[in-house]
XYZ file of C-alpha atoms in Angstrom:
375
model
C 259.532 136.645 234.100
C 261.292 139.565 232.743
C 258.038 141.639 232.452
C 257.277 141.076 236.331
C 261.005 142.131 236.917
C 260.175 145.552 235.487
C 257.054 146.088 236.913
C 258.518 145.506 240.513
C 261.375 147.624 239.132
C 258.780 150.632 238.185
C 256.789 149.928 241.701
C 260.069 150.165 243.618
C 261.048 153.481 241.541
C 257.480 154.952 242.657
C 258.352 154.054 246.428
C 261.656 155.831 246.381
C 259.982 159.110 244.654
C 257.923 159.648 247.729
C 260.132 159.214 249.893
C 262.131 162.886 251.077
C 265.445 162.616 249.533
C 268.262 165.215 247.957
C 269.012 164.695 244.213
C 272.168 162.709 244.371
C 270.731 160.303 247.178
C 267.483 159.460 245.008
C 269.371 159.029 241.830
C 271.964 156.823 243.523
C 268.962 154.586 244.663
C 267.453 154.537 241.699
C 270.540 153.834 239.732
C 270.658 150.284 241.729
C 267.222 149.481 240.546
C 267.553 150.667 236.751
C 270.587 148.434 236.834
C 268.864 144.814 237.906
C 266.342 145.557 234.415
C 269.031 147.030 232.351
C 272.944 146.462 232.144
C 274.851 149.210 231.396
C 278.251 150.477 230.834
C 279.608 152.008 233.872
C 277.359 154.476 235.817
C 274.272 156.376 234.666
C 274.546 160.157 234.060
C 271.445 162.091 235.373
C 270.809 165.386 234.605
C 268.882 168.414 235.980
C 267.453 170.828 233.297
C 265.137 173.774 233.543
C 261.915 173.075 232.940
C 261.109 176.104 230.669
C 264.244 176.131 228.335
C 265.325 172.343 228.958
C 269.091 173.676 229.222
C 270.914 171.537 231.815
C 271.197 172.921 235.259
C 273.135 169.850 237.313
C 274.106 166.716 237.201
C 275.439 163.532 238.642
C 277.647 160.856 237.534
C 279.771 158.203 239.992
C 282.604 158.369 237.891
C 282.841 161.912 236.309
C 283.152 164.819 238.660
C 282.190 167.531 235.907
C 280.388 167.049 232.420
C 282.596 168.159 230.286
C 281.343 171.249 228.461
C 281.696 169.939 225.370
C 279.728 167.001 226.087
C 277.037 169.883 227.001
C 278.020 171.749 223.854
C 276.880 169.054 221.468
C 273.561 169.300 222.690
C 272.931 172.320 221.434
C 275.242 172.376 218.174
C 273.203 172.344 214.844
C 273.712 168.225 214.716
C 270.034 167.146 213.535
C 268.102 164.844 215.508
C 270.994 163.542 217.157
C 271.726 166.810 219.223
C 270.628 166.259 223.193
C 268.118 168.933 223.140
C 266.329 167.449 220.452
C 266.661 163.685 221.857
C 264.988 165.238 225.084
C 261.927 166.663 222.956
C 261.578 163.376 220.915
C 257.820 162.084 220.686
C 258.150 159.107 223.078
C 260.526 160.454 225.523
C 263.210 157.692 225.393
C 265.117 157.279 222.395
C 268.840 156.173 221.435
C 271.670 157.948 219.346
C 271.500 155.213 216.980
C 267.707 155.870 216.448
C 268.276 159.432 216.071
C 270.997 159.522 213.667
C 269.613 156.692 211.364
C 271.808 153.982 213.019
C 275.043 155.352 211.803
C 276.176 157.930 214.813
C 279.527 158.345 213.757
C 278.710 161.719 211.982
C 277.362 162.793 215.373
C 279.650 165.111 217.399
C 277.918 163.571 220.586
C 278.781 160.247 219.402
C 282.424 161.115 219.334
C 282.546 162.848 222.878
C 280.761 159.524 224.516
C 283.720 157.163 222.659
C 286.232 159.369 224.465
C 284.845 157.437 228.213
C 284.048 154.412 226.118
C 280.748 154.223 225.166
C 279.676 153.289 222.015
C 275.638 153.684 222.661
C 273.765 156.235 224.348
C 269.791 156.192 225.377
C 268.707 159.110 226.655
C 265.400 159.081 228.759
C 263.375 162.420 229.149
C 262.174 162.582 232.753
C 259.152 164.200 232.249
C 255.696 164.562 234.539
C 251.853 163.512 232.913
C 251.420 167.361 232.639
C 254.322 167.537 230.372
C 257.046 169.419 232.278
C 260.265 167.766 232.059
C 262.634 168.052 234.941
C 265.949 166.050 233.900
C 267.081 163.406 231.704
C 268.324 160.037 232.186
C 271.676 158.720 229.886
C 272.712 155.180 229.925
C 275.362 153.462 227.846
C 276.897 150.398 226.450
C 280.421 149.886 225.226
C 281.115 148.760 221.441
C 280.375 145.085 221.025
C 277.408 144.935 223.294
C 273.798 144.053 222.374
C 271.624 146.969 221.558
C 269.404 148.487 224.005
C 266.025 146.929 223.181
C 262.274 148.146 222.869
C 261.808 146.369 225.928
C 264.798 148.315 227.630
C 262.808 151.710 226.296
C 259.472 150.129 227.308
C 260.606 149.709 231.157
C 262.021 153.486 230.881
C 258.731 155.148 229.354
C 256.784 153.880 232.510
C 259.489 154.846 235.194
C 260.155 158.044 234.005
C 257.428 159.693 235.654
C 258.140 158.526 238.788
C 261.869 159.270 238.129
C 260.571 163.013 237.378
C 258.716 163.415 240.226
C 261.535 161.935 242.747
C 263.591 164.786 240.869
C 261.214 167.309 241.360
C 260.495 166.658 244.695
C 264.252 166.761 245.664
C 264.245 169.964 244.149
C 262.660 171.567 247.092
C 264.965 170.272 249.774
C 267.605 172.753 249.478
C 267.369 175.480 252.112
C 269.268 178.768 251.832
C 272.512 178.585 253.716
C 273.731 181.545 255.982
C 275.909 182.893 252.932
C 274.317 185.181 251.082
C 275.036 185.398 247.056
C 276.131 188.801 245.673
C 273.118 191.341 245.278
C 274.601 192.524 242.136
C 274.773 190.671 238.826
C 278.338 188.716 238.196
C 279.821 187.867 234.715
C 282.258 185.749 233.336
C 283.123 185.647 229.701
C 284.373 182.431 228.339
C 285.841 181.293 224.831
C 285.060 178.858 222.522
C 287.399 176.364 224.245
C 285.622 176.952 227.661
C 288.688 179.247 229.177
C 287.723 182.067 231.551
C 288.956 185.052 229.853
C 287.458 187.979 231.805
C 285.253 188.084 234.980
C 283.519 190.578 237.561
C 283.389 190.680 241.239
C 280.902 188.176 242.393
C 281.335 185.449 240.085
C 283.253 183.864 242.042
C 280.538 182.839 244.503
C 278.614 181.132 241.895
C 281.169 179.336 240.470
C 281.650 177.495 243.426
C 278.110 177.638 244.606
C 276.542 176.172 241.404
C 276.289 172.453 240.585
C 279.419 170.831 238.843
C 281.525 174.158 239.688
C 284.864 173.589 240.782
C 286.923 177.154 240.474
C 290.161 174.915 242.110
C 290.199 172.481 239.345
C 289.081 174.594 236.669
C 285.517 173.077 236.458
C 282.448 174.864 235.104
C 279.149 174.563 236.630
C 277.176 172.471 234.294
C 274.344 175.679 233.881
C 276.852 177.581 232.589
C 278.648 175.748 230.480
C 275.146 174.676 228.939
C 274.070 178.139 228.386
C 277.353 179.450 226.891
C 276.850 176.634 224.588
C 273.100 177.461 223.787
C 274.265 181.078 223.446
C 276.881 180.434 221.064
C 274.382 177.919 218.880
C 271.822 180.322 218.755
C 274.222 183.154 217.560
C 275.239 180.708 214.526
C 271.218 179.566 213.552
C 268.628 182.088 212.522
C 265.702 182.667 214.506
C 263.365 181.077 211.916
C 265.173 177.551 212.300
C 265.846 177.494 215.843
C 262.998 176.365 217.824
C 264.913 176.275 220.784
C 264.639 178.417 223.766
C 266.316 180.972 225.287
C 269.847 180.790 226.499
C 268.559 180.921 230.204
C 268.238 178.691 233.103
C 267.196 178.938 236.529
C 269.253 176.753 238.855
C 269.490 175.970 242.583
C 272.953 176.203 244.183
C 274.612 173.964 246.506
C 273.692 176.411 249.240
C 270.024 176.317 248.691
C 270.254 179.854 247.270
C 268.919 179.972 243.215
C 270.188 181.766 240.411
C 269.364 182.941 237.065
C 271.828 182.163 234.504
C 271.642 183.595 230.773
C 274.268 184.179 227.929
C 274.915 186.000 225.005
C 277.774 186.197 222.277
C 280.139 189.183 222.349
C 280.658 191.158 219.379
C 284.181 193.529 218.889
C 282.646 196.088 221.033
C 281.090 196.594 224.518
C 277.508 197.226 222.983
C 275.816 194.106 224.472
C 272.546 193.766 226.355
C 273.922 194.016 229.480
C 274.542 196.849 231.846
C 277.832 198.769 230.990
C 278.596 198.968 234.656
C 279.512 194.767 233.936
C 281.125 195.367 231.108
C 283.659 198.050 232.177
C 285.600 195.943 233.874
C 286.437 193.654 230.798
C 288.846 195.576 228.885
C 287.940 197.014 225.497
C 289.315 193.881 223.518
C 286.497 190.607 223.841
C 287.944 189.466 220.676
C 291.172 189.895 219.779
C 292.571 187.017 217.302
C 288.673 186.793 216.130
C 288.324 183.829 218.934
C 284.527 183.840 219.566
C 283.826 184.697 223.033
C 280.346 184.405 225.065
C 279.370 186.175 228.224
C 277.537 184.437 230.863
C 275.808 186.660 233.772
C 274.371 185.035 236.763
C 272.375 186.813 239.344
C 270.283 186.023 242.083
C 266.639 184.524 241.220
C 263.517 186.885 242.134
C 260.469 185.496 243.231
C 258.513 186.381 240.129
C 261.592 184.065 238.168
C 261.401 181.234 240.717
C 257.091 181.370 240.636
C 256.662 178.716 237.867
C 259.315 176.234 239.040
C 258.411 176.384 242.609
C 254.302 175.997 241.990
C 255.036 173.252 239.917
C 257.321 171.647 242.624
C 254.810 171.998 245.022
C 252.124 170.408 242.862
C 249.633 173.166 242.850
C 246.910 173.171 240.443
C 246.371 175.797 238.041
C 243.486 177.022 240.212
C 246.161 177.420 243.423
C 248.740 178.837 241.283
C 246.851 181.537 240.399
C 245.467 182.513 244.371
C 249.191 181.769 245.781
C 250.266 184.509 242.777
C 247.564 186.744 244.475
C 248.563 186.097 247.900
C 251.979 187.163 247.019
C 250.611 190.410 245.895
C 248.653 190.892 249.187
C 245.263 190.637 247.899
C 242.706 189.930 250.537
C 240.487 186.753 250.338
C 237.435 189.243 249.135
C 239.702 190.850 246.331
C 241.088 187.043 245.579
C 237.279 186.146 245.211
C 236.163 189.230 242.996
C 239.612 188.639 240.783
C 238.603 184.741 240.127
C 235.242 184.884 240.136
C 234.739 182.579 243.043
C 233.677 182.594 246.044
C 235.543 183.438 249.759
C 234.705 180.463 250.955
C 236.255 178.567 247.675
C 239.087 180.564 248.383
C 239.178 179.373 251.987
C 239.002 175.691 250.515
C 241.927 176.686 248.147
C 244.369 177.810 250.732
C 244.146 175.297 253.153
C 245.000 173.071 250.042
C 247.988 175.230 248.970
C 249.007 175.235 253.231
C 249.196 171.394 253.050
C 251.034 170.950 249.808
C 253.666 173.734 251.140
C 253.954 172.893 254.477
C 252.731 176.154 256.046
C 249.823 177.178 258.190
C 249.196 180.877 257.142
C 249.270 183.321 254.348
C 252.677 185.274 256.284
C 254.315 181.804 256.077
C 253.362 180.850 252.597
C 254.860 184.193 251.110
C 258.137 183.629 253.459
C 258.472 180.171 251.792
C 258.224 181.567 248.152
C 260.432 184.385 248.659
C 262.767 182.398 251.005
C 263.998 180.515 248.157
C 264.941 183.651 245.966
């Protein structure tokens, strides 16, 4: 009987993934389905991540308006297999904090942060597609004294994860750019290790309000800024030879539908940094007074070439279709595309028909506009 319930739940999630929904609507609908199969504490935590760096770019939790920055920091701290990023990279795609820490999570900073909200157990599921791309994560929790998560629980989530990933990926495309345009120039914010804003440049207020999780009035940082800052600080402490994680960089779509690239780097005692000096000139001459470690996070409007991989994946284009789309964006003719890819002009046209159908356009010009409108 339990197996039939799980199978029906997976089918229900697969159906939800095919419907046009924004991320929150999709996750809310899936939460009700998951709860029928796996009892859990309070609400699940749904996360979006950059498929390339696996850095958190957004979150949804019914009872937490914002993910605490120190919770995100535990995902990138040097905490062995128990760190969140390591759990996302696990071979099965579904793991518990107890398993990741050898049965004793009390040594994990992540466990102590979870316990602040009464969560003794954590089970994290990677929302990955069969192609290997990861679009998010699902965290379920149980309080102390309750039954441990079981193999059956993990099996259900492993079966549902590709559909949860597909629905999340589809939802990413629903955002449409608003009339409000983001700043043209990069903006920067300097954060302390305690996640307090020490300095900022003009234009950053737009992103602090627009990126998911951000609420300047309440002093809440966007999830992506906190994740990038935490990862940058971790990389500064960890020699590159031992650190297999990706760059402190994430692509994220704001509430307005405008895409941004967020990247960060620790600051030293001077303004000698990899960033444009015009950004640093307004930050003052003392960036680490009192020995406080600080990290600079730059946010800038994403360029089409930066968004191309994530958008092409979201539209489910095949590798050949992506090659052709890239050449179309470079204004190549059908003959030039055929010559470049060693295929016939007729084959190019067939691929273009498929590309137009997947992206919902009818012409090359509309395809170019579709891609560029996201940047």
